[in-house]
Every structure is written in C-alpha cells, then in structure tokens.
C-alpha cells in the first residue's frame, strides 16, 4: 500500500507557520453536482524546504500549482505533505 497524492489547483492562501510554508490549494472536482456546478475542495498543503527553495517567490494567491506528496493526519487535521511542486502559471 502506498500513500501518494497528486493534485492540480489554484492557490487561495499562503502562510508560514513554524518555519514551514503552507498553501491552501483549491481543487475543482472532475464532475458536476446535481445543480450542474463543479464544486471546489480547499486542501491544506505543507511544502517541504527543498520545494520552497525552488519557487518561494512564485507561491502567491491565484497561481496554479501541481503538487505531489502524501496525505498526513495530525490530531484529526488532514493535509498533504508535498515533496514535489510544479509551478503552472496563472
């Protein structure tokens, strides 16, 4: 069994906490709900230090990112621990 997560979405918020960079990634679902609307899930992502060095100045609200990582749970708070981040532009 392997814990791997790959997401593509738009950054809605960035913040630093305890010398770690966190990004809230808005990911649009691939299907419509019963009203014909695509819902968006907001997913908390923690960016590893090696990935921060690559694109620290590019992580701002409104850009598109592709992230790979693993799903983590600390005290019922879920987030994606990202080890690979690709900047996709605006």
Short mmCIF file of N, CA and C in Angstrom, two decimals:
data_model
loop_
_atom_site.label_atom_id
_atom_site.label_comp_id
_atom_site.label_asym_id
_atom_site.label_seq_id
_atom_site.Cartn_x
_atom_site.Cartn_y
_atom_site.Cartn_z
N UNK A 1 0.85 -1.18 0.00
CA UNK A 1 0.00 0.00 0.00
C UNK A 1 0.89 1.24 0.00
N UNK A 2 0.54 2.20 -0.84
CA UNK A 2 1.35 3.39 -0.99
C UNK A 2 0.48 4.63 -0.77
N UNK A 3 0.97 5.58 -0.02
CA UNK A 3 0.26 6.82 0.28
C UNK A 3 0.81 7.92 -0.63
N UNK A 4 0.20 8.12 -1.78
CA UNK A 4 0.63 9.13 -2.73
C UNK A 4 -0.56 9.97 -3.18
N UNK A 5 -0.36 11.28 -3.20
CA UNK A 5 -1.41 12.22 -3.61
C UNK A 5 -0.84 13.13 -4.68
N UNK A 6 -1.57 13.32 -5.77
CA UNK A 6 -1.21 14.27 -6.82
C UNK A 6 -2.40 15.19 -7.04
N UNK A 7 -2.18 16.50 -6.95
CA UNK A 7 -3.25 17.48 -7.08
C UNK A 7 -2.83 18.61 -8.00
N UNK A 8 -3.80 19.17 -8.72
CA UNK A 8 -3.60 20.37 -9.51
C UNK A 8 -4.70 21.34 -9.11
N UNK A 9 -4.30 22.55 -8.73
CA UNK A 9 -5.29 23.52 -8.31
C UNK A 9 -4.74 24.92 -8.25
N UNK A 10 -5.60 25.83 -7.79
CA UNK A 10 -5.27 27.25 -7.70
C UNK A 10 -5.02 27.61 -6.24
N UNK A 11 -3.96 28.37 -5.99
CA UNK A 11 -3.61 28.78 -4.63
C UNK A 11 -4.59 29.85 -4.17
N UNK A 12 -5.25 29.59 -3.03
CA UNK A 12 -6.17 30.60 -2.48
C UNK A 12 -5.57 31.33 -1.29
N UNK A 13 -4.57 30.72 -0.63
CA UNK A 13 -3.96 31.35 0.54
C UNK A 13 -2.59 30.73 0.78
N UNK A 14 -1.63 31.54 1.22
CA UNK A 14 -0.33 31.04 1.64
C UNK A 14 0.01 31.65 2.99
N UNK A 15 0.68 30.87 3.82
CA UNK A 15 1.15 31.41 5.11
C UNK A 15 2.28 30.54 5.63
N UNK A 16 3.11 31.15 6.49
CA UNK A 16 4.21 30.42 7.11
C UNK A 16 3.86 30.20 8.57
N UNK A 17 4.19 28.98 9.05
CA UNK A 17 3.94 28.62 10.43
C UNK A 17 5.10 27.75 10.89
N UNK A 18 5.78 28.17 11.94
CA UNK A 18 6.91 27.41 12.48
C UNK A 18 7.94 27.10 11.40
N UNK A 19 8.31 28.09 10.62
CA UNK A 19 9.31 27.96 9.55
C UNK A 19 8.92 26.97 8.47
N UNK A 20 7.64 26.72 8.30
CA UNK A 20 7.15 25.86 7.23
C UNK A 20 6.16 26.66 6.39
N UNK A 21 6.14 26.41 5.09
CA UNK A 21 5.23 27.10 4.20
C UNK A 21 3.99 26.25 3.98
N UNK A 22 2.84 26.85 4.19
CA UNK A 22 1.56 26.18 3.96
C UNK A 22 0.82 26.89 2.83
N UNK A 23 0.18 26.11 1.99
CA UNK A 23 -0.60 26.63 0.86
C UNK A 23 -1.98 25.98 0.92
N UNK A 24 -3.02 26.79 0.77
CA UNK A 24 -4.37 26.26 0.63
C UNK A 24 -4.64 26.19 -0.87
N UNK A 25 -4.83 24.97 -1.36
CA UNK A 25 -5.00 24.72 -2.79
C UNK A 25 -6.47 24.42 -3.08
N UNK A 26 -7.07 25.22 -3.96
CA UNK A 26 -8.45 24.99 -4.38
C UNK A 26 -8.44 24.07 -5.60
N UNK A 27 -9.00 22.87 -5.42
CA UNK A 27 -9.01 21.86 -6.47
C UNK A 27 -10.43 21.64 -6.94
N UNK A 28 -10.66 21.88 -8.25
CA UNK A 28 -12.00 21.70 -8.81
C UNK A 28 -12.27 20.22 -9.05
N UNK A 29 -13.44 19.77 -8.63
CA UNK A 29 -13.81 18.37 -8.84
C UNK A 29 -14.03 18.10 -10.32
N UNK A 30 -13.88 16.85 -10.73
CA UNK A 30 -13.97 16.49 -12.14
C UNK A 30 -15.39 16.19 -12.59
N UNK A 31 -16.35 16.40 -11.71
CA UNK A 31 -17.76 16.13 -12.05
C UNK A 31 -18.65 17.23 -11.47
N UNK A 32 -19.82 17.38 -12.04
CA UNK A 32 -20.77 18.39 -11.59
C UNK A 32 -21.72 17.81 -10.54
N UNK A 33 -22.22 18.68 -9.67
CA UNK A 33 -23.21 18.22 -8.70
C UNK A 33 -24.59 18.22 -9.36
N UNK A 34 -25.61 17.96 -8.58
CA UNK A 34 -26.96 17.86 -9.15
C UNK A 34 -27.48 19.17 -9.71
N UNK A 35 -26.84 20.30 -9.34
CA UNK A 35 -27.24 21.60 -9.88
C UNK A 35 -26.43 21.98 -11.12
N UNK A 36 -25.53 21.10 -11.53
CA UNK A 36 -24.71 21.36 -12.71
C UNK A 36 -23.50 22.23 -12.46
N UNK A 37 -23.04 22.30 -11.21
CA UNK A 37 -21.92 23.15 -10.83
C UNK A 37 -20.75 22.28 -10.39
N UNK A 38 -19.54 22.65 -10.83
CA UNK A 38 -18.34 21.98 -10.35
C UNK A 38 -18.00 22.52 -8.97
N UNK A 39 -17.92 21.66 -7.97
CA UNK A 39 -17.56 22.08 -6.63
C UNK A 39 -16.04 22.16 -6.51
N UNK A 40 -15.58 22.94 -5.53
CA UNK A 40 -14.14 23.13 -5.30
C UNK A 40 -13.82 22.68 -3.88
N UNK A 41 -12.78 21.87 -3.75
CA UNK A 41 -12.29 21.44 -2.44
C UNK A 41 -11.05 22.24 -2.10
N UNK A 42 -11.00 22.78 -0.89
CA UNK A 42 -9.82 23.51 -0.41
C UNK A 42 -8.99 22.57 0.43
N UNK A 43 -7.75 22.35 0.00
CA UNK A 43 -6.89 21.36 0.62
C UNK A 43 -5.62 22.03 1.12
N UNK A 44 -5.30 21.79 2.39
CA UNK A 44 -4.11 22.35 3.01
C UNK A 44 -2.90 21.53 2.60
N UNK A 45 -1.85 22.21 2.14
CA UNK A 45 -0.62 21.55 1.70
C UNK A 45 0.57 22.16 2.42
N UNK A 46 1.43 21.30 2.95
CA UNK A 46 2.68 21.76 3.58
C UNK A 46 3.80 21.51 2.58
N UNK A 47 4.55 22.56 2.27
CA UNK A 47 5.61 22.48 1.26
C UNK A 47 6.93 22.21 1.95
N UNK A 48 7.64 21.20 1.49
CA UNK A 48 8.94 20.86 2.04
C UNK A 48 9.97 21.93 1.69
N UNK A 49 11.03 21.99 2.48
CA UNK A 49 12.04 23.03 2.32
C UNK A 49 12.70 23.00 0.95
N UNK A 50 12.97 21.82 0.40
CA UNK A 50 13.62 21.75 -0.91
C UNK A 50 12.71 22.34 -1.99
N UNK A 51 11.42 22.13 -1.88
CA UNK A 51 10.48 22.69 -2.86
C UNK A 51 10.30 24.19 -2.65
N UNK A 52 10.43 24.65 -1.41
CA UNK A 52 10.31 26.09 -1.14
C UNK A 52 11.43 26.84 -1.83
N UNK A 53 12.64 26.30 -1.77
CA UNK A 53 13.79 26.98 -2.38
C UNK A 53 13.61 27.13 -3.88
N UNK A 54 12.92 26.20 -4.52
CA UNK A 54 12.76 26.25 -5.98
C UNK A 54 11.82 27.37 -6.42
N UNK A 55 10.75 27.62 -5.68
CA UNK A 55 9.72 28.55 -6.16
C UNK A 55 9.16 29.45 -5.07
N UNK A 56 9.91 29.79 -4.04
CA UNK A 56 9.37 30.53 -2.90
C UNK A 56 8.72 31.84 -3.32
N UNK A 57 9.32 32.55 -4.25
CA UNK A 57 8.76 33.83 -4.65
C UNK A 57 7.56 33.69 -5.59
N UNK A 58 7.29 32.49 -6.09
CA UNK A 58 6.17 32.29 -7.01
C UNK A 58 4.89 31.86 -6.30
N UNK A 59 4.99 31.45 -5.04
CA UNK A 59 3.81 30.96 -4.32
C UNK A 59 2.98 32.15 -3.86
N UNK A 60 2.04 32.56 -4.66
CA UNK A 60 1.15 33.66 -4.29
C UNK A 60 -0.27 33.28 -4.69
N UNK A 61 -1.22 34.00 -4.17
CA UNK A 61 -2.62 33.69 -4.43
C UNK A 61 -2.95 33.84 -5.92
N UNK A 62 -3.72 32.89 -6.43
CA UNK A 62 -4.19 32.95 -7.80
C UNK A 62 -3.38 32.17 -8.81
N UNK A 63 -2.21 31.64 -8.43
CA UNK A 63 -1.42 30.87 -9.38
C UNK A 63 -1.85 29.40 -9.35
N UNK A 64 -1.54 28.69 -10.40
CA UNK A 64 -1.85 27.26 -10.48
C UNK A 64 -0.61 26.44 -10.12
N UNK A 65 -0.82 25.42 -9.29
CA UNK A 65 0.27 24.53 -8.88
C UNK A 65 -0.14 23.08 -9.09
N UNK A 66 0.85 22.26 -9.39
CA UNK A 66 0.68 20.80 -9.37
C UNK A 66 1.57 20.30 -8.24
N UNK A 67 1.00 19.54 -7.31
CA UNK A 67 1.76 19.05 -6.17
C UNK A 67 1.67 17.53 -6.09
N UNK A 68 2.75 16.94 -5.60
CA UNK A 68 2.79 15.51 -5.29
C UNK A 68 3.26 15.39 -3.85
N UNK A 69 2.65 14.45 -3.14
CA UNK A 69 3.03 14.28 -1.75
C UNK A 69 2.31 13.11 -1.13
N UNK A 70 2.16 13.18 0.20
CA UNK A 70 1.47 12.12 0.91
C UNK A 70 0.46 12.74 1.86
N UNK A 71 -0.62 12.05 2.09
CA UNK A 71 -1.67 12.52 2.98
C UNK A 71 -1.24 12.28 4.42
N UNK A 72 -1.34 13.32 5.25
CA UNK A 72 -0.94 13.24 6.65
C UNK A 72 -2.11 13.63 7.55
N UNK A 73 -2.08 13.12 8.77
CA UNK A 73 -3.11 13.41 9.75
C UNK A 73 -2.44 13.67 11.09
N UNK A 74 -2.66 14.87 11.63
CA UNK A 74 -2.18 15.22 12.96
C UNK A 74 -3.35 15.75 13.76
N UNK A 75 -3.78 15.02 14.76
CA UNK A 75 -4.89 15.44 15.62
C UNK A 75 -6.16 15.72 14.81
N UNK A 76 -6.49 14.83 13.89
CA UNK A 76 -7.66 14.96 13.01
C UNK A 76 -7.59 16.17 12.08
N UNK A 77 -6.42 16.71 11.85
CA UNK A 77 -6.21 17.76 10.85
C UNK A 77 -5.46 17.13 9.69
N UNK A 78 -6.11 17.04 8.55
CA UNK A 78 -5.52 16.42 7.36
C UNK A 78 -4.85 17.48 6.50
N UNK A 79 -3.72 17.11 5.92
CA UNK A 79 -3.02 17.97 4.98
C UNK A 79 -2.17 17.08 4.08
N UNK A 80 -1.71 17.67 2.97
CA UNK A 80 -0.83 16.96 2.06
C UNK A 80 0.58 17.46 2.30
N UNK A 81 1.49 16.55 2.61
CA UNK A 81 2.90 16.86 2.82
C UNK A 81 3.58 16.78 1.46
N UNK A 82 3.84 17.92 0.83
CA UNK A 82 4.28 17.98 -0.57
C UNK A 82 5.79 17.91 -0.69
N UNK A 83 6.27 16.98 -1.48
CA UNK A 83 7.70 16.88 -1.74
C UNK A 83 8.06 17.33 -3.15
N UNK A 84 7.07 17.49 -4.02
CA UNK A 84 7.32 17.97 -5.39
C UNK A 84 6.24 18.97 -5.75
N UNK A 85 6.68 20.16 -6.18
CA UNK A 85 5.74 21.22 -6.55
C UNK A 85 6.14 21.76 -7.90
N UNK A 86 5.17 21.85 -8.80
CA UNK A 86 5.41 22.40 -10.13
C UNK A 86 4.58 23.66 -10.31
N UNK A 87 5.22 24.72 -10.71
CA UNK A 87 4.55 25.99 -10.97
C UNK A 87 3.95 25.94 -12.37
N UNK A 88 2.62 26.16 -12.46
CA UNK A 88 1.93 26.07 -13.75
C UNK A 88 1.51 27.42 -14.31
N UNK A 89 1.78 28.49 -13.62
CA UNK A 89 1.42 29.83 -14.12
C UNK A 89 0.10 30.30 -13.57
N UNK A 90 -0.43 31.34 -14.24
CA UNK A 90 -1.67 31.95 -13.76
C UNK A 90 -2.86 31.36 -14.40
#
